[in-house]
Coordinates of C-alpha atoms in Angstrom, one line a residue:
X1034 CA 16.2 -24.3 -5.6
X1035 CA 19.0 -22.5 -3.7
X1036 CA 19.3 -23.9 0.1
X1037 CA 19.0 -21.0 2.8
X1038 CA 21.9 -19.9 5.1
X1039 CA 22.4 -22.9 7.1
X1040 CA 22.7 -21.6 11.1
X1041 CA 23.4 -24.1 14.3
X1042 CA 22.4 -23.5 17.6
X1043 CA 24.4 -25.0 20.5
X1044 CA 21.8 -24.9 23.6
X1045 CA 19.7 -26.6 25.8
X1046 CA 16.1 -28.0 25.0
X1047 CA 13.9 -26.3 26.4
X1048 CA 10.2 -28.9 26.9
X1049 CA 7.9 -25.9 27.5
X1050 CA 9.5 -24.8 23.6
X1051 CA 9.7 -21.0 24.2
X1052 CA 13.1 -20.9 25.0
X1053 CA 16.5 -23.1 24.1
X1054 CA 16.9 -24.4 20.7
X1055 CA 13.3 -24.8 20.1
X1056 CA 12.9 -21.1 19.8
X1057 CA 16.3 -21.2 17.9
X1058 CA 15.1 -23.2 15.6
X1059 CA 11.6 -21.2 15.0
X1060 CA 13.5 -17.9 15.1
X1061 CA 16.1 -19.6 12.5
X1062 CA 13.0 -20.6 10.3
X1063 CA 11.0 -17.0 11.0
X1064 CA 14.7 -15.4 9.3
X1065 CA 14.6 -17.4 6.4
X1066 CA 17.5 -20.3 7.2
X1067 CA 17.9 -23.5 7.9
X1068 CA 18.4 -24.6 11.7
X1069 CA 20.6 -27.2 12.7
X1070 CA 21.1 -28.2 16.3
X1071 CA 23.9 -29.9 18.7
X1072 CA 22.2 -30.7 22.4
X1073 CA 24.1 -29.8 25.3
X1074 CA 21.3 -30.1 27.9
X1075 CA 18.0 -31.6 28.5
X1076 CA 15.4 -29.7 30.9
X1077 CA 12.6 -30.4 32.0
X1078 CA 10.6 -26.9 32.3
X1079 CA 8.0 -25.3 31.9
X1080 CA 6.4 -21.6 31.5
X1081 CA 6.8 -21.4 35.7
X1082 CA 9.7 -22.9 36.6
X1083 CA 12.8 -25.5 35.3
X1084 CA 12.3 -28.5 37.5
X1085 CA 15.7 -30.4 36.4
X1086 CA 17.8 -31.0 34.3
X1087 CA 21.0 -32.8 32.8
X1088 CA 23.7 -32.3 30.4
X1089 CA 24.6 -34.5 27.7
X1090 CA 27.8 -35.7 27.9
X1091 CA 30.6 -33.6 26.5
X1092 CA 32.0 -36.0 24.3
X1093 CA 28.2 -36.0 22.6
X1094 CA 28.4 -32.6 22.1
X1095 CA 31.5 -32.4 20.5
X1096 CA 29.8 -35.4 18.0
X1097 CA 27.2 -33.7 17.1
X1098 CA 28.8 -30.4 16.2
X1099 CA 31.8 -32.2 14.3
X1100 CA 28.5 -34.2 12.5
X1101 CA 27.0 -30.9 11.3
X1102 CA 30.0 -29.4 10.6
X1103 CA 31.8 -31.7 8.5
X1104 CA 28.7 -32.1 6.2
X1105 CA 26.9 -28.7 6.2
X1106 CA 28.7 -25.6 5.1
X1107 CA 27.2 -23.6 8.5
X1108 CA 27.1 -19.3 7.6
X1109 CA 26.7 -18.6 11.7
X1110 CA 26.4 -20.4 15.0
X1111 CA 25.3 -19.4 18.8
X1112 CA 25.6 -21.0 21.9
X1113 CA 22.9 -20.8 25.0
X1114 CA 23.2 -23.3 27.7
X1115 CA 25.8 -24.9 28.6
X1116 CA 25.9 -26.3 32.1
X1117 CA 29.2 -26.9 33.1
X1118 CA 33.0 -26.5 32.4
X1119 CA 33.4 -29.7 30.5
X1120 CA 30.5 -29.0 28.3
X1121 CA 32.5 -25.9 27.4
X1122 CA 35.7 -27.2 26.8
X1123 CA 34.2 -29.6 24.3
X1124 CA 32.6 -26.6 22.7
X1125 CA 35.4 -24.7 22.3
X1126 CA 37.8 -27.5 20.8
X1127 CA 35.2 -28.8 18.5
X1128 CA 34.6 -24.8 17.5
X1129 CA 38.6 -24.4 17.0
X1130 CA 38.7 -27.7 14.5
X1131 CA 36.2 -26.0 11.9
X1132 CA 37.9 -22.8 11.2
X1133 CA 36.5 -19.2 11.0
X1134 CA 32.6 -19.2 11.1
X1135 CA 30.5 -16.3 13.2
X1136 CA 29.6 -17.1 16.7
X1137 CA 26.8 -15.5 18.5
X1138 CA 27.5 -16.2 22.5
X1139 CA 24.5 -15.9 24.7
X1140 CA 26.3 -16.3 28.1
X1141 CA 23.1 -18.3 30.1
X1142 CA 22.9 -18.5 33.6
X1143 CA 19.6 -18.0 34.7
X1144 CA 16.6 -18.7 33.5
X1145 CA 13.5 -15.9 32.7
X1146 CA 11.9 -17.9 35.2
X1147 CA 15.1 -17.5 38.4
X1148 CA 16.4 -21.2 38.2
X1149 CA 20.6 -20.6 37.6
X1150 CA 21.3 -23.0 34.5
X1151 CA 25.1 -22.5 34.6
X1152 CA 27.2 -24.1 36.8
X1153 CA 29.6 -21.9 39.2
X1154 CA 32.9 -23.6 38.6
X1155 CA 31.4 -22.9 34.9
X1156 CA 32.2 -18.8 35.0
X1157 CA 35.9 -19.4 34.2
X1158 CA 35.9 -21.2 31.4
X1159 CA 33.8 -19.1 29.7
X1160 CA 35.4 -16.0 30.1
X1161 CA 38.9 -17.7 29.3
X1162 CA 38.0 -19.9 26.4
X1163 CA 34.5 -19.3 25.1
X1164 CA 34.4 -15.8 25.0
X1165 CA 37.8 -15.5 22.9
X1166 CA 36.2 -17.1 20.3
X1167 CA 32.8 -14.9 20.3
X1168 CA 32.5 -12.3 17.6
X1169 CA 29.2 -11.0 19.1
X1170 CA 28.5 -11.9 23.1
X1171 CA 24.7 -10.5 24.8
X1172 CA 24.7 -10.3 28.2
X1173 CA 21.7 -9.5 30.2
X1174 CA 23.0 -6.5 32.6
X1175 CA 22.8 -9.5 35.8
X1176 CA 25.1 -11.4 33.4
X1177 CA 27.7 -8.9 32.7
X1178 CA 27.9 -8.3 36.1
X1179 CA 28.8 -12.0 36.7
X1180 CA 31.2 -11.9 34.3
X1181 CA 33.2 -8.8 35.4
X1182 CA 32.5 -10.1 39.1
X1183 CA 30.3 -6.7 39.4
X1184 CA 28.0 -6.9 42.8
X1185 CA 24.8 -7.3 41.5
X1186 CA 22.5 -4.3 40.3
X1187 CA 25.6 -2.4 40.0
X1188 CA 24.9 -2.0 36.3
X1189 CA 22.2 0.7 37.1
X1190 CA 22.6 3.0 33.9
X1191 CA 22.9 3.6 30.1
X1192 CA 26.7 5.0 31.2
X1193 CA 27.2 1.6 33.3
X1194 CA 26.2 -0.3 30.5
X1195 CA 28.5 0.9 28.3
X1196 CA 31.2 0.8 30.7
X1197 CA 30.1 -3.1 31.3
X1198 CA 30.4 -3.6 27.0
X1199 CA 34.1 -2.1 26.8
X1200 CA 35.3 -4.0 29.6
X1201 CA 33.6 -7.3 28.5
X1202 CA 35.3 -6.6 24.8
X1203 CA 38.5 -5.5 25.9
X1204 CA 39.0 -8.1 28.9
X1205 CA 37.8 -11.5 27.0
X1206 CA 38.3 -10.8 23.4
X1207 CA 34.5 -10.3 22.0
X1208 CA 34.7 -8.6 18.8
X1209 CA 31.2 -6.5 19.7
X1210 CA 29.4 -7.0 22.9
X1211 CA 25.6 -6.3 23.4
X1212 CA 24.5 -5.6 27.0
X1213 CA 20.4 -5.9 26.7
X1214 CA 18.8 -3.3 28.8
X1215 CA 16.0 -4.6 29.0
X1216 CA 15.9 -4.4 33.4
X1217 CA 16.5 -1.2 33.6
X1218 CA 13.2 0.5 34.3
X1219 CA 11.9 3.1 31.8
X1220 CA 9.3 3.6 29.3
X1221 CA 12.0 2.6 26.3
X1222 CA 15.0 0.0 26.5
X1223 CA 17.8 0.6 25.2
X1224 CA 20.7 -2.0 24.0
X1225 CA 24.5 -1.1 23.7
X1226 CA 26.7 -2.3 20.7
X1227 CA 30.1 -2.2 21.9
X1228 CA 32.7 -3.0 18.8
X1229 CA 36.0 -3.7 20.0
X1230 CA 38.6 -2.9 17.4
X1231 CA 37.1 0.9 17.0
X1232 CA 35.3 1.6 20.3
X1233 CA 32.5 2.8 18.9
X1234 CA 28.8 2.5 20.7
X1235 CA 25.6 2.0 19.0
X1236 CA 22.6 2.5 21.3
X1237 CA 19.5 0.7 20.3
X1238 CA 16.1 2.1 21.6
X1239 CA 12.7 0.6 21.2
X1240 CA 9.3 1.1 23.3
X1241 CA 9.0 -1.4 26.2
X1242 CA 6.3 -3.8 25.6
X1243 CA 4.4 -4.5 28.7
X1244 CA 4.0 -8.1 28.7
X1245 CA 4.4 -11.2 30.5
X1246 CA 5.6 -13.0 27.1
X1247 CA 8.7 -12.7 28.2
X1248 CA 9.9 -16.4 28.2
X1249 CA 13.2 -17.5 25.7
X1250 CA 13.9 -13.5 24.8
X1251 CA 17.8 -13.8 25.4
X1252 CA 17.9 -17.3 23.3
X1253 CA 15.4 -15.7 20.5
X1254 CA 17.6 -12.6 20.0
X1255 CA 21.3 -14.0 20.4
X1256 CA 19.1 -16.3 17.2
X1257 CA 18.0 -13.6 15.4
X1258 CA 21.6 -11.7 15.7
X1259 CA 23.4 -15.2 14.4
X1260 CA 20.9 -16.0 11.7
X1261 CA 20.8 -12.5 10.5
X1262 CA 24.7 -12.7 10.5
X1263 CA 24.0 -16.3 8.2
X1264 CA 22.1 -14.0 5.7
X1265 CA 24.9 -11.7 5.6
X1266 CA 24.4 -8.4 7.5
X1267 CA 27.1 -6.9 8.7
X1268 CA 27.4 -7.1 12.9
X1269 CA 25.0 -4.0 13.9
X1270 CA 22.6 -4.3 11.1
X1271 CA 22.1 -8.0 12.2
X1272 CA 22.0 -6.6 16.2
X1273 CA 19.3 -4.1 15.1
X1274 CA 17.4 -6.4 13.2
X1275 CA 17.2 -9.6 16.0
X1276 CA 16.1 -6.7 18.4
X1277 CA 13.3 -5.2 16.0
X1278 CA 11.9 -8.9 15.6
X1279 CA 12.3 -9.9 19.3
X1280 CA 10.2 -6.7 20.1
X1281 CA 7.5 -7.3 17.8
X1282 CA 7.6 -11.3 18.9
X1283 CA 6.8 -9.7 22.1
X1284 CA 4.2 -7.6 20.7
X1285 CA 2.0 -10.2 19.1
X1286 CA 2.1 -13.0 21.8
X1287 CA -0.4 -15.1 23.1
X1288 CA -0.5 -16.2 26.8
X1289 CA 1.1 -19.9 27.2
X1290 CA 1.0 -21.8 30.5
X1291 CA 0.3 -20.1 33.8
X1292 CA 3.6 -18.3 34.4
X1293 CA 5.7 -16.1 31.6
X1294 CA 4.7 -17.6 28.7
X1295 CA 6.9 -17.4 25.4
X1296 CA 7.1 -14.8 22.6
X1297 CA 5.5 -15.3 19.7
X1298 CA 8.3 -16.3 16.9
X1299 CA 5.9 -17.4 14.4
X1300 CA 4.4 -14.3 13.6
X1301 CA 7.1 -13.3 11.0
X1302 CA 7.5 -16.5 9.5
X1303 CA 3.6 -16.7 9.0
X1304 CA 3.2 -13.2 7.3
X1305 CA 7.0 -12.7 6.2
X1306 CA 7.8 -9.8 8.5
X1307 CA 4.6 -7.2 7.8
X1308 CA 1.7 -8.1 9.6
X1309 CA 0.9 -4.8 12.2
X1310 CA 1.9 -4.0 15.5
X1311 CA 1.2 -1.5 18.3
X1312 CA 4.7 -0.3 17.8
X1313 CA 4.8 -0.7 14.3
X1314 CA 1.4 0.3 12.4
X1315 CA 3.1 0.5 9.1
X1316 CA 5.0 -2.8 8.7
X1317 CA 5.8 -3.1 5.2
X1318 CA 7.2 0.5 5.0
X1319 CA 9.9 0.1 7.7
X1320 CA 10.4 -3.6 5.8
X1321 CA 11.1 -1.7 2.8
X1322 CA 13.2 0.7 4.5
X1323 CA 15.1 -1.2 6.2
X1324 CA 16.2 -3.4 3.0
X1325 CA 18.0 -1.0 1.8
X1326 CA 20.6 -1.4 4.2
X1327 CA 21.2 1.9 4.6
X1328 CA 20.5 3.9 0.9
X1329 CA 17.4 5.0 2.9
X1330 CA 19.5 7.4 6.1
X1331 CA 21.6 8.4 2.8
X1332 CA 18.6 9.3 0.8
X1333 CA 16.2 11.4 3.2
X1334 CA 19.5 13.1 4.6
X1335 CA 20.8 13.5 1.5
X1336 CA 23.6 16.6 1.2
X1337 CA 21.4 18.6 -1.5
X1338 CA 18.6 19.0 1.1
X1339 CA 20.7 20.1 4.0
X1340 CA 22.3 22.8 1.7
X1341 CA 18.9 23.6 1.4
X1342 CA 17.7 24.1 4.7
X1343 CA 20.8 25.8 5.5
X1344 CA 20.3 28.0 2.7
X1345 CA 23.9 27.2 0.5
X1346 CA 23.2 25.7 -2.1
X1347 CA 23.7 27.2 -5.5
X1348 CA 21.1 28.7 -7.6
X1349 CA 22.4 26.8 -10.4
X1350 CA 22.0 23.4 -8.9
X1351 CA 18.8 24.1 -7.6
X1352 CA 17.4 25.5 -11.0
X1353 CA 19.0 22.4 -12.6
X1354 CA 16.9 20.1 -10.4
X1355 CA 13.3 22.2 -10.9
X1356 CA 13.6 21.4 -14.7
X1357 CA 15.2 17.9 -14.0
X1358 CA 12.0 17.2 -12.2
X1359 CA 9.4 19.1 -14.0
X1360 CA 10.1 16.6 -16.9
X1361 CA 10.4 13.8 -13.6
X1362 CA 6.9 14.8 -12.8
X1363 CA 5.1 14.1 -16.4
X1364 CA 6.5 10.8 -16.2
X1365 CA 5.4 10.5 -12.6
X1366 CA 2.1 11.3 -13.4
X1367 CA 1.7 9.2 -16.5
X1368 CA 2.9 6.1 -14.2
X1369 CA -0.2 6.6 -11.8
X1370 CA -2.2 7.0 -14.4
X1371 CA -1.1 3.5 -15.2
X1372 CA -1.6 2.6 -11.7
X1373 CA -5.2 3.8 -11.6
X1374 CA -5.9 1.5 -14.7
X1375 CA -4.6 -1.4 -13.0
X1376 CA -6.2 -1.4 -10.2
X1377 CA -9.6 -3.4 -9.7
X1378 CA -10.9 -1.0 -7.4
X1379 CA -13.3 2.3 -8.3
X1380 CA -11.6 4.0 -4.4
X1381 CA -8.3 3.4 -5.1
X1382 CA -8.8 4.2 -8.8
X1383 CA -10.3 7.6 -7.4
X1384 CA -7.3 7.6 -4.5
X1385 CA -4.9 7.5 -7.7
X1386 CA -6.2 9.9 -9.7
X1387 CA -6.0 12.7 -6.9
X1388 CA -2.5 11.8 -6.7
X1389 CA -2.0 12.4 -10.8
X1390 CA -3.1 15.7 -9.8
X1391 CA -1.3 16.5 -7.1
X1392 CA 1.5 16.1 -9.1
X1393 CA 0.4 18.7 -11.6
X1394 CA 0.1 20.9 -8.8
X1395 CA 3.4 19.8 -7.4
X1396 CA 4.8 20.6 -11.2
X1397 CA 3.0 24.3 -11.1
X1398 CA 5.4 24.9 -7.5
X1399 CA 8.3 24.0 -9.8
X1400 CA 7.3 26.3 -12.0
X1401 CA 6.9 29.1 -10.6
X1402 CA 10.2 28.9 -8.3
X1403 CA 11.9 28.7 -12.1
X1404 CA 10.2 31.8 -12.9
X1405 CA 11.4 33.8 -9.8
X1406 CA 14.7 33.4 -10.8
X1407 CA 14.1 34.4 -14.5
X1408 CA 13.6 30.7 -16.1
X1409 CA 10.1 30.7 -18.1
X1410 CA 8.4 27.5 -18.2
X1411 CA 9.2 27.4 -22.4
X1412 CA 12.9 26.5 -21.2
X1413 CA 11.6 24.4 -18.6
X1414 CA 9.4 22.3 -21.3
X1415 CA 12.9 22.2 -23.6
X1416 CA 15.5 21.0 -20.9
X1417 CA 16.8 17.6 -22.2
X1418 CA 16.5 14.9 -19.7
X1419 CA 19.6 14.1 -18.2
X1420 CA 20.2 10.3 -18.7
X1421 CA 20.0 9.7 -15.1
X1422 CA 16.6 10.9 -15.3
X1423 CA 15.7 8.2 -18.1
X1424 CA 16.9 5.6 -16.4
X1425 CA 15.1 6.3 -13.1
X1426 CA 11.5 7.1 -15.2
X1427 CA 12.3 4.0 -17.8
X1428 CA 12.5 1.5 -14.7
X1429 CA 9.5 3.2 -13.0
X1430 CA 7.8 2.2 -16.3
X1431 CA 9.2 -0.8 -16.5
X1432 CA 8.2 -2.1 -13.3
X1433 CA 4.3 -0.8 -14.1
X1434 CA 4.2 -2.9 -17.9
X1435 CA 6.0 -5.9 -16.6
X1436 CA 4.5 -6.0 -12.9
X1437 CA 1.1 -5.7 -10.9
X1438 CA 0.1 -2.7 -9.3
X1439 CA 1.4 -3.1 -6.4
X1440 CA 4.8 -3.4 -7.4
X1441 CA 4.7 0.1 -9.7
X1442 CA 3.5 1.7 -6.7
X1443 CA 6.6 0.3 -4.5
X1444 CA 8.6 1.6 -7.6
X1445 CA 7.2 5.2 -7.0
X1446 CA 7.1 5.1 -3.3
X1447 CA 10.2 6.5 -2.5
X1448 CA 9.8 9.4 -4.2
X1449 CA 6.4 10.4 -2.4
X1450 CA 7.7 8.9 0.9
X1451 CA 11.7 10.2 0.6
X1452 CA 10.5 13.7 0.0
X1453 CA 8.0 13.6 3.3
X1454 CA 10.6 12.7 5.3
X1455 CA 13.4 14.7 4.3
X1456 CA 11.2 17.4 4.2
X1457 CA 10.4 17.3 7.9
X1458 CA 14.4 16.5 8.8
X1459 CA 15.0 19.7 6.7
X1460 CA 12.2 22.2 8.2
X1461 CA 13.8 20.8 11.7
X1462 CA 16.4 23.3 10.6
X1463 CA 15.6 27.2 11.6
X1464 CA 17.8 27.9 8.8
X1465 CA 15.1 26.7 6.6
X1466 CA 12.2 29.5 7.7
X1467 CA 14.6 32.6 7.6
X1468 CA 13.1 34.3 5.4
X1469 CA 16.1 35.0 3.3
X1470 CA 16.6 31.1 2.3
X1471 CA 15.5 31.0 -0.9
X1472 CA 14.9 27.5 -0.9
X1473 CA 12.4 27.7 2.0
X1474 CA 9.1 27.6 0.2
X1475 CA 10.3 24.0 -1.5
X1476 CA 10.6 22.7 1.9
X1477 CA 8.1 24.0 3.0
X1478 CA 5.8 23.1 0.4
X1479 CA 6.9 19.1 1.0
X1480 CA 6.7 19.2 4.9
X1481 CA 3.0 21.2 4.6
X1482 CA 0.5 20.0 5.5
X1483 CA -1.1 19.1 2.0
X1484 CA 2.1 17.0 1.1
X1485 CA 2.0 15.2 3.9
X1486 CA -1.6 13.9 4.0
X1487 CA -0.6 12.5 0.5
X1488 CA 2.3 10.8 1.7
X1489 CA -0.6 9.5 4.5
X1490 CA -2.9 8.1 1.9
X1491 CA -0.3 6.5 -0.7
X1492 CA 1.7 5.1 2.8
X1493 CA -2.5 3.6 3.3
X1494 CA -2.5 2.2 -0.4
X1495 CA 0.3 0.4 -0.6
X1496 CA -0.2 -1.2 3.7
X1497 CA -3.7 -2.2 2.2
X1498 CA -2.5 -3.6 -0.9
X1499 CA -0.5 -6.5 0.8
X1500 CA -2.7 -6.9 3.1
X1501 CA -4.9 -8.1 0.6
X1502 CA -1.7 -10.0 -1.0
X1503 CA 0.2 -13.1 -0.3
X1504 CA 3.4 -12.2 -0.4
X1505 CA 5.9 -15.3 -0.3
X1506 CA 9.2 -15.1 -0.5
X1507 CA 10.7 -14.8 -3.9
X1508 CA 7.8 -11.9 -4.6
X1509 CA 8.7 -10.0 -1.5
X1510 CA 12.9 -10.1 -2.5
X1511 CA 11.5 -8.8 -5.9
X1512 CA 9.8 -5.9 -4.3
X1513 CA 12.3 -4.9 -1.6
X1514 CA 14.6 -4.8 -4.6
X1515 CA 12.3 -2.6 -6.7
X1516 CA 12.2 0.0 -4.0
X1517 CA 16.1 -0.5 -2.9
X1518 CA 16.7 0.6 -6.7
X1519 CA 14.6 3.5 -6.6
X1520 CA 15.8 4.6 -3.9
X1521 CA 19.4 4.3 -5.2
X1522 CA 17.8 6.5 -8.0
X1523 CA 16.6 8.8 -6.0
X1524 CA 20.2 9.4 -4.4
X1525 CA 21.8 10.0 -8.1
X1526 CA 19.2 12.2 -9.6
X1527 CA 19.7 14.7 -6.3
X1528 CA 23.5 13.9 -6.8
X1529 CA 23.7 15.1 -10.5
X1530 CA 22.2 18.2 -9.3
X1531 CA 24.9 18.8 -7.3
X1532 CA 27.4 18.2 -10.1
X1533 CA 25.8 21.8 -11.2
X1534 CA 27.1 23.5 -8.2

């Protein structure tokens, strides 16, 4: 069996376990890699307030990251807690000695709880020799102000925070600094993604979550970033991942302890990433989605649907795509049929066969479009099937012989879902209801109402479905890669269109 992504946290323990590298080490284990650990402090702490604590001497710390090191091939580290100047000079050296390896900085200095956990005379060093060596640093907005020697709250704003991440970046060195906005007041936080070498901003909004689980967020997201980075996302990707699971840890807590008890890390690692959440009612969905790393923004914004609602693009493309997918359809509908007979279930049997139908009503809108511009349904029925076309319907098949039902239906889900939503990006665009857009009425026919209630119930089908399921790891891979295909599909068969131009 292939080992996970091996990730190290450098931190402080933490014996209340919500923050320091026992949530490391759960968040490390929620992403799907293997934690390893050097010590640099020991607290004694709880959910109220950190009573003491001492640092482990810095010779120690340098052992036990040369001990990891030399044996374990680490994909990403991060450091929390790190008490003092000393501690962080033995850091950085034993860093240096093992070459180029992604390093998630979470400058600690005070705890959730108030207690300051880094020592004054500390400050320097890390901006001089720690931060240097950070390709990601996240900064609380009080921490960014003690790094740039701000006077506190003077980070008030979106704009300040911004402001705070360039000169963080360009002053210390930090390929891409995240300030956390998570004490600004508002009904949404938003995070800033500051990336040094283009100066481009990514902001990052989510819904707050009123909680008091609040314990260990800085250590579980600077985590998330670095074990996200283990697995191989690129630097925003793994930013907006660690602060999707950090707000959905916060979602599904439990109350710890009499003060502000921890976030909930397990919650992924027990239902791998798609159990419900206030936020989040369609988990498996945005899982999907967000697998794709991108093919999905490419697909639902795809350039032949804005021609479309802008009203540009060419009769000949369009037409070439209505008999490309009037022969898409029959397969479509063949495949549900297949669906229908595996499932167990007389509803979703029922469920599945009102979908088979809606795409022979879905194939009658194609029709008749072809035959307002002259094309009679005859030449629709004889179009050869461009071999794009095969290959998409062919794997769709595929997937429904040689799988369960469940993962046919994730085959044919981006079709149902892609089309929802770009239909409602496109029918955002007045140029879509002029009335002389010619391609109007197909965008509108997919952003109706009738459209979008089937979107609705197959979205409620496939959510039940695992559910019911126990999805471990190698079968949820299999799936996310089923739909990441289709979706690539998807892309080309709209692309080929375009070739007709």
């Amino acid at each position: 069996m292939k080992a996970p992504p091996a990730v190290l946290t450098i931190a402080g323990s933490d014996s209340g376990g919500g923050a320091g590298i026992q949530a490391d080490l759960k968040t490390f284990m929620a992403h799907g890699t293997y934690g390893l650990s050097a010590i640099t402090a020991i607290t004694a702490q709880n959910t109220q307030t950190v009573q003491s604590f001492c640092r482990v001497e810095p010779k120690m710390v340098a052992q036990q990251i040369h001990a990891v090191m030399e044996d374990i091939d680490v994909k990403a580290a991060k450091t929390g807690m790190l008490a003092d100047a000393q501690v962080i000079d033995a850091v950085c050296d034993a860093w240096q000695a093992h070459g180029n390896v992604p390093l998630v900085v979470d400058p600690v200095m005070v705890a959730t709880s108030g207690k300051r956990l880094l020592d004054k005379e500390a400050l320097d060093t890390l901006r001089t020799r720690l931060l240097p060596l950070a390709l990601v640093v996240t900064p609380n907005l009080r921490e960014a102000e003690t790094i740039l020697d701000l006077a506190p709250n003077s980070i008030d704003s979106v704009e300040a925070m911004v402001r705070a991440a360039q000169e963080i970046s360009t002053r210390f060195g930090a390929a891409y600094t995240v300030v956390k906005g998570g004490h600004l007041p508002g009904e949404s936080v938003i995070d800033v993604v500051y990336e040094r070498c283009t100066g481009h901003v990514d902001e990052i909004e989510n819904k707050r979550v009123q909680t008091s689980n609040t314990h260990g967020t800085g250590c579980t997201l600077s985590a998330a970033i670095a074990a996200n980075l283990g697995q191989k996302l690129q630097v925003v990707d793994a930013v907006r991942r660690g602060v999707r699971y950090v707000n959905e840890c916060m979602q599904t807590g439990y109350k710890v302890g009499k003060g502000q008890g921890p976030v909930n890390h397990s919650y992924a690692m027990r239902t791998m990433e798609i159990v419900p959440t206030l936020h989040n009612p369609h988990p498996f969905t945005e899982y999907l989605k967000a697998q794709t790393n991108g093919l999905w923004e490419q697909y639902t914004g795809h350039s032949f649907v804005r021609q479309a609602a802008a009203g540009t693009l060419s009769k000949q493309a369009f037409i070439h795509y209505l008999k490309q997918d009037y022969a898409y359809l029959k397969h479509y509908a063949r495949a549900t049929a297949l669906a229908a007979f595996k499932s167990d279930s007389l509803g979703r049997v029922a469920e599945l066969v009102d979908a088979m139908q809606a795409c022979v009503r879905e194939s009658e809108l194609h029709v008749k479009m072809c035959n307002h511009w002259g094309v009679s349904q005859r030449e629709m029925e004889d179009e050869q099937e461009s071999w794009n076309n095969v290959a998409y319907t062919r794997y769709i098949v595929d997937r429904g012989m040689s799988g369960d039902v469940l993962e046919l239906l994730v085959a044919m889900y981006p079709c149902l879902l892609g089309y929802g939503e770009a239909a409602l990006a496109a029918s955002a665009d007045s140029r879509s209801q002029q009335a002389d857009n010619p391609f109007g009425p197909w965008i509108a026919a997919y952003a109706g109402d009738e459209f979008q209630a089937a979107v609705a119930r197959g979205r409620r089908v496939i959510e039940d479905l695992v559910r019911e399921d126990v999805l471990g790891g190698q079968r949820l891979r299999r799936l996310a890669k089923t739909f990441r295909d289709t979706v690539d599909l998807e892309i080309r068969f709209w692309d080929n269109a375009l070739e007709h131009n």
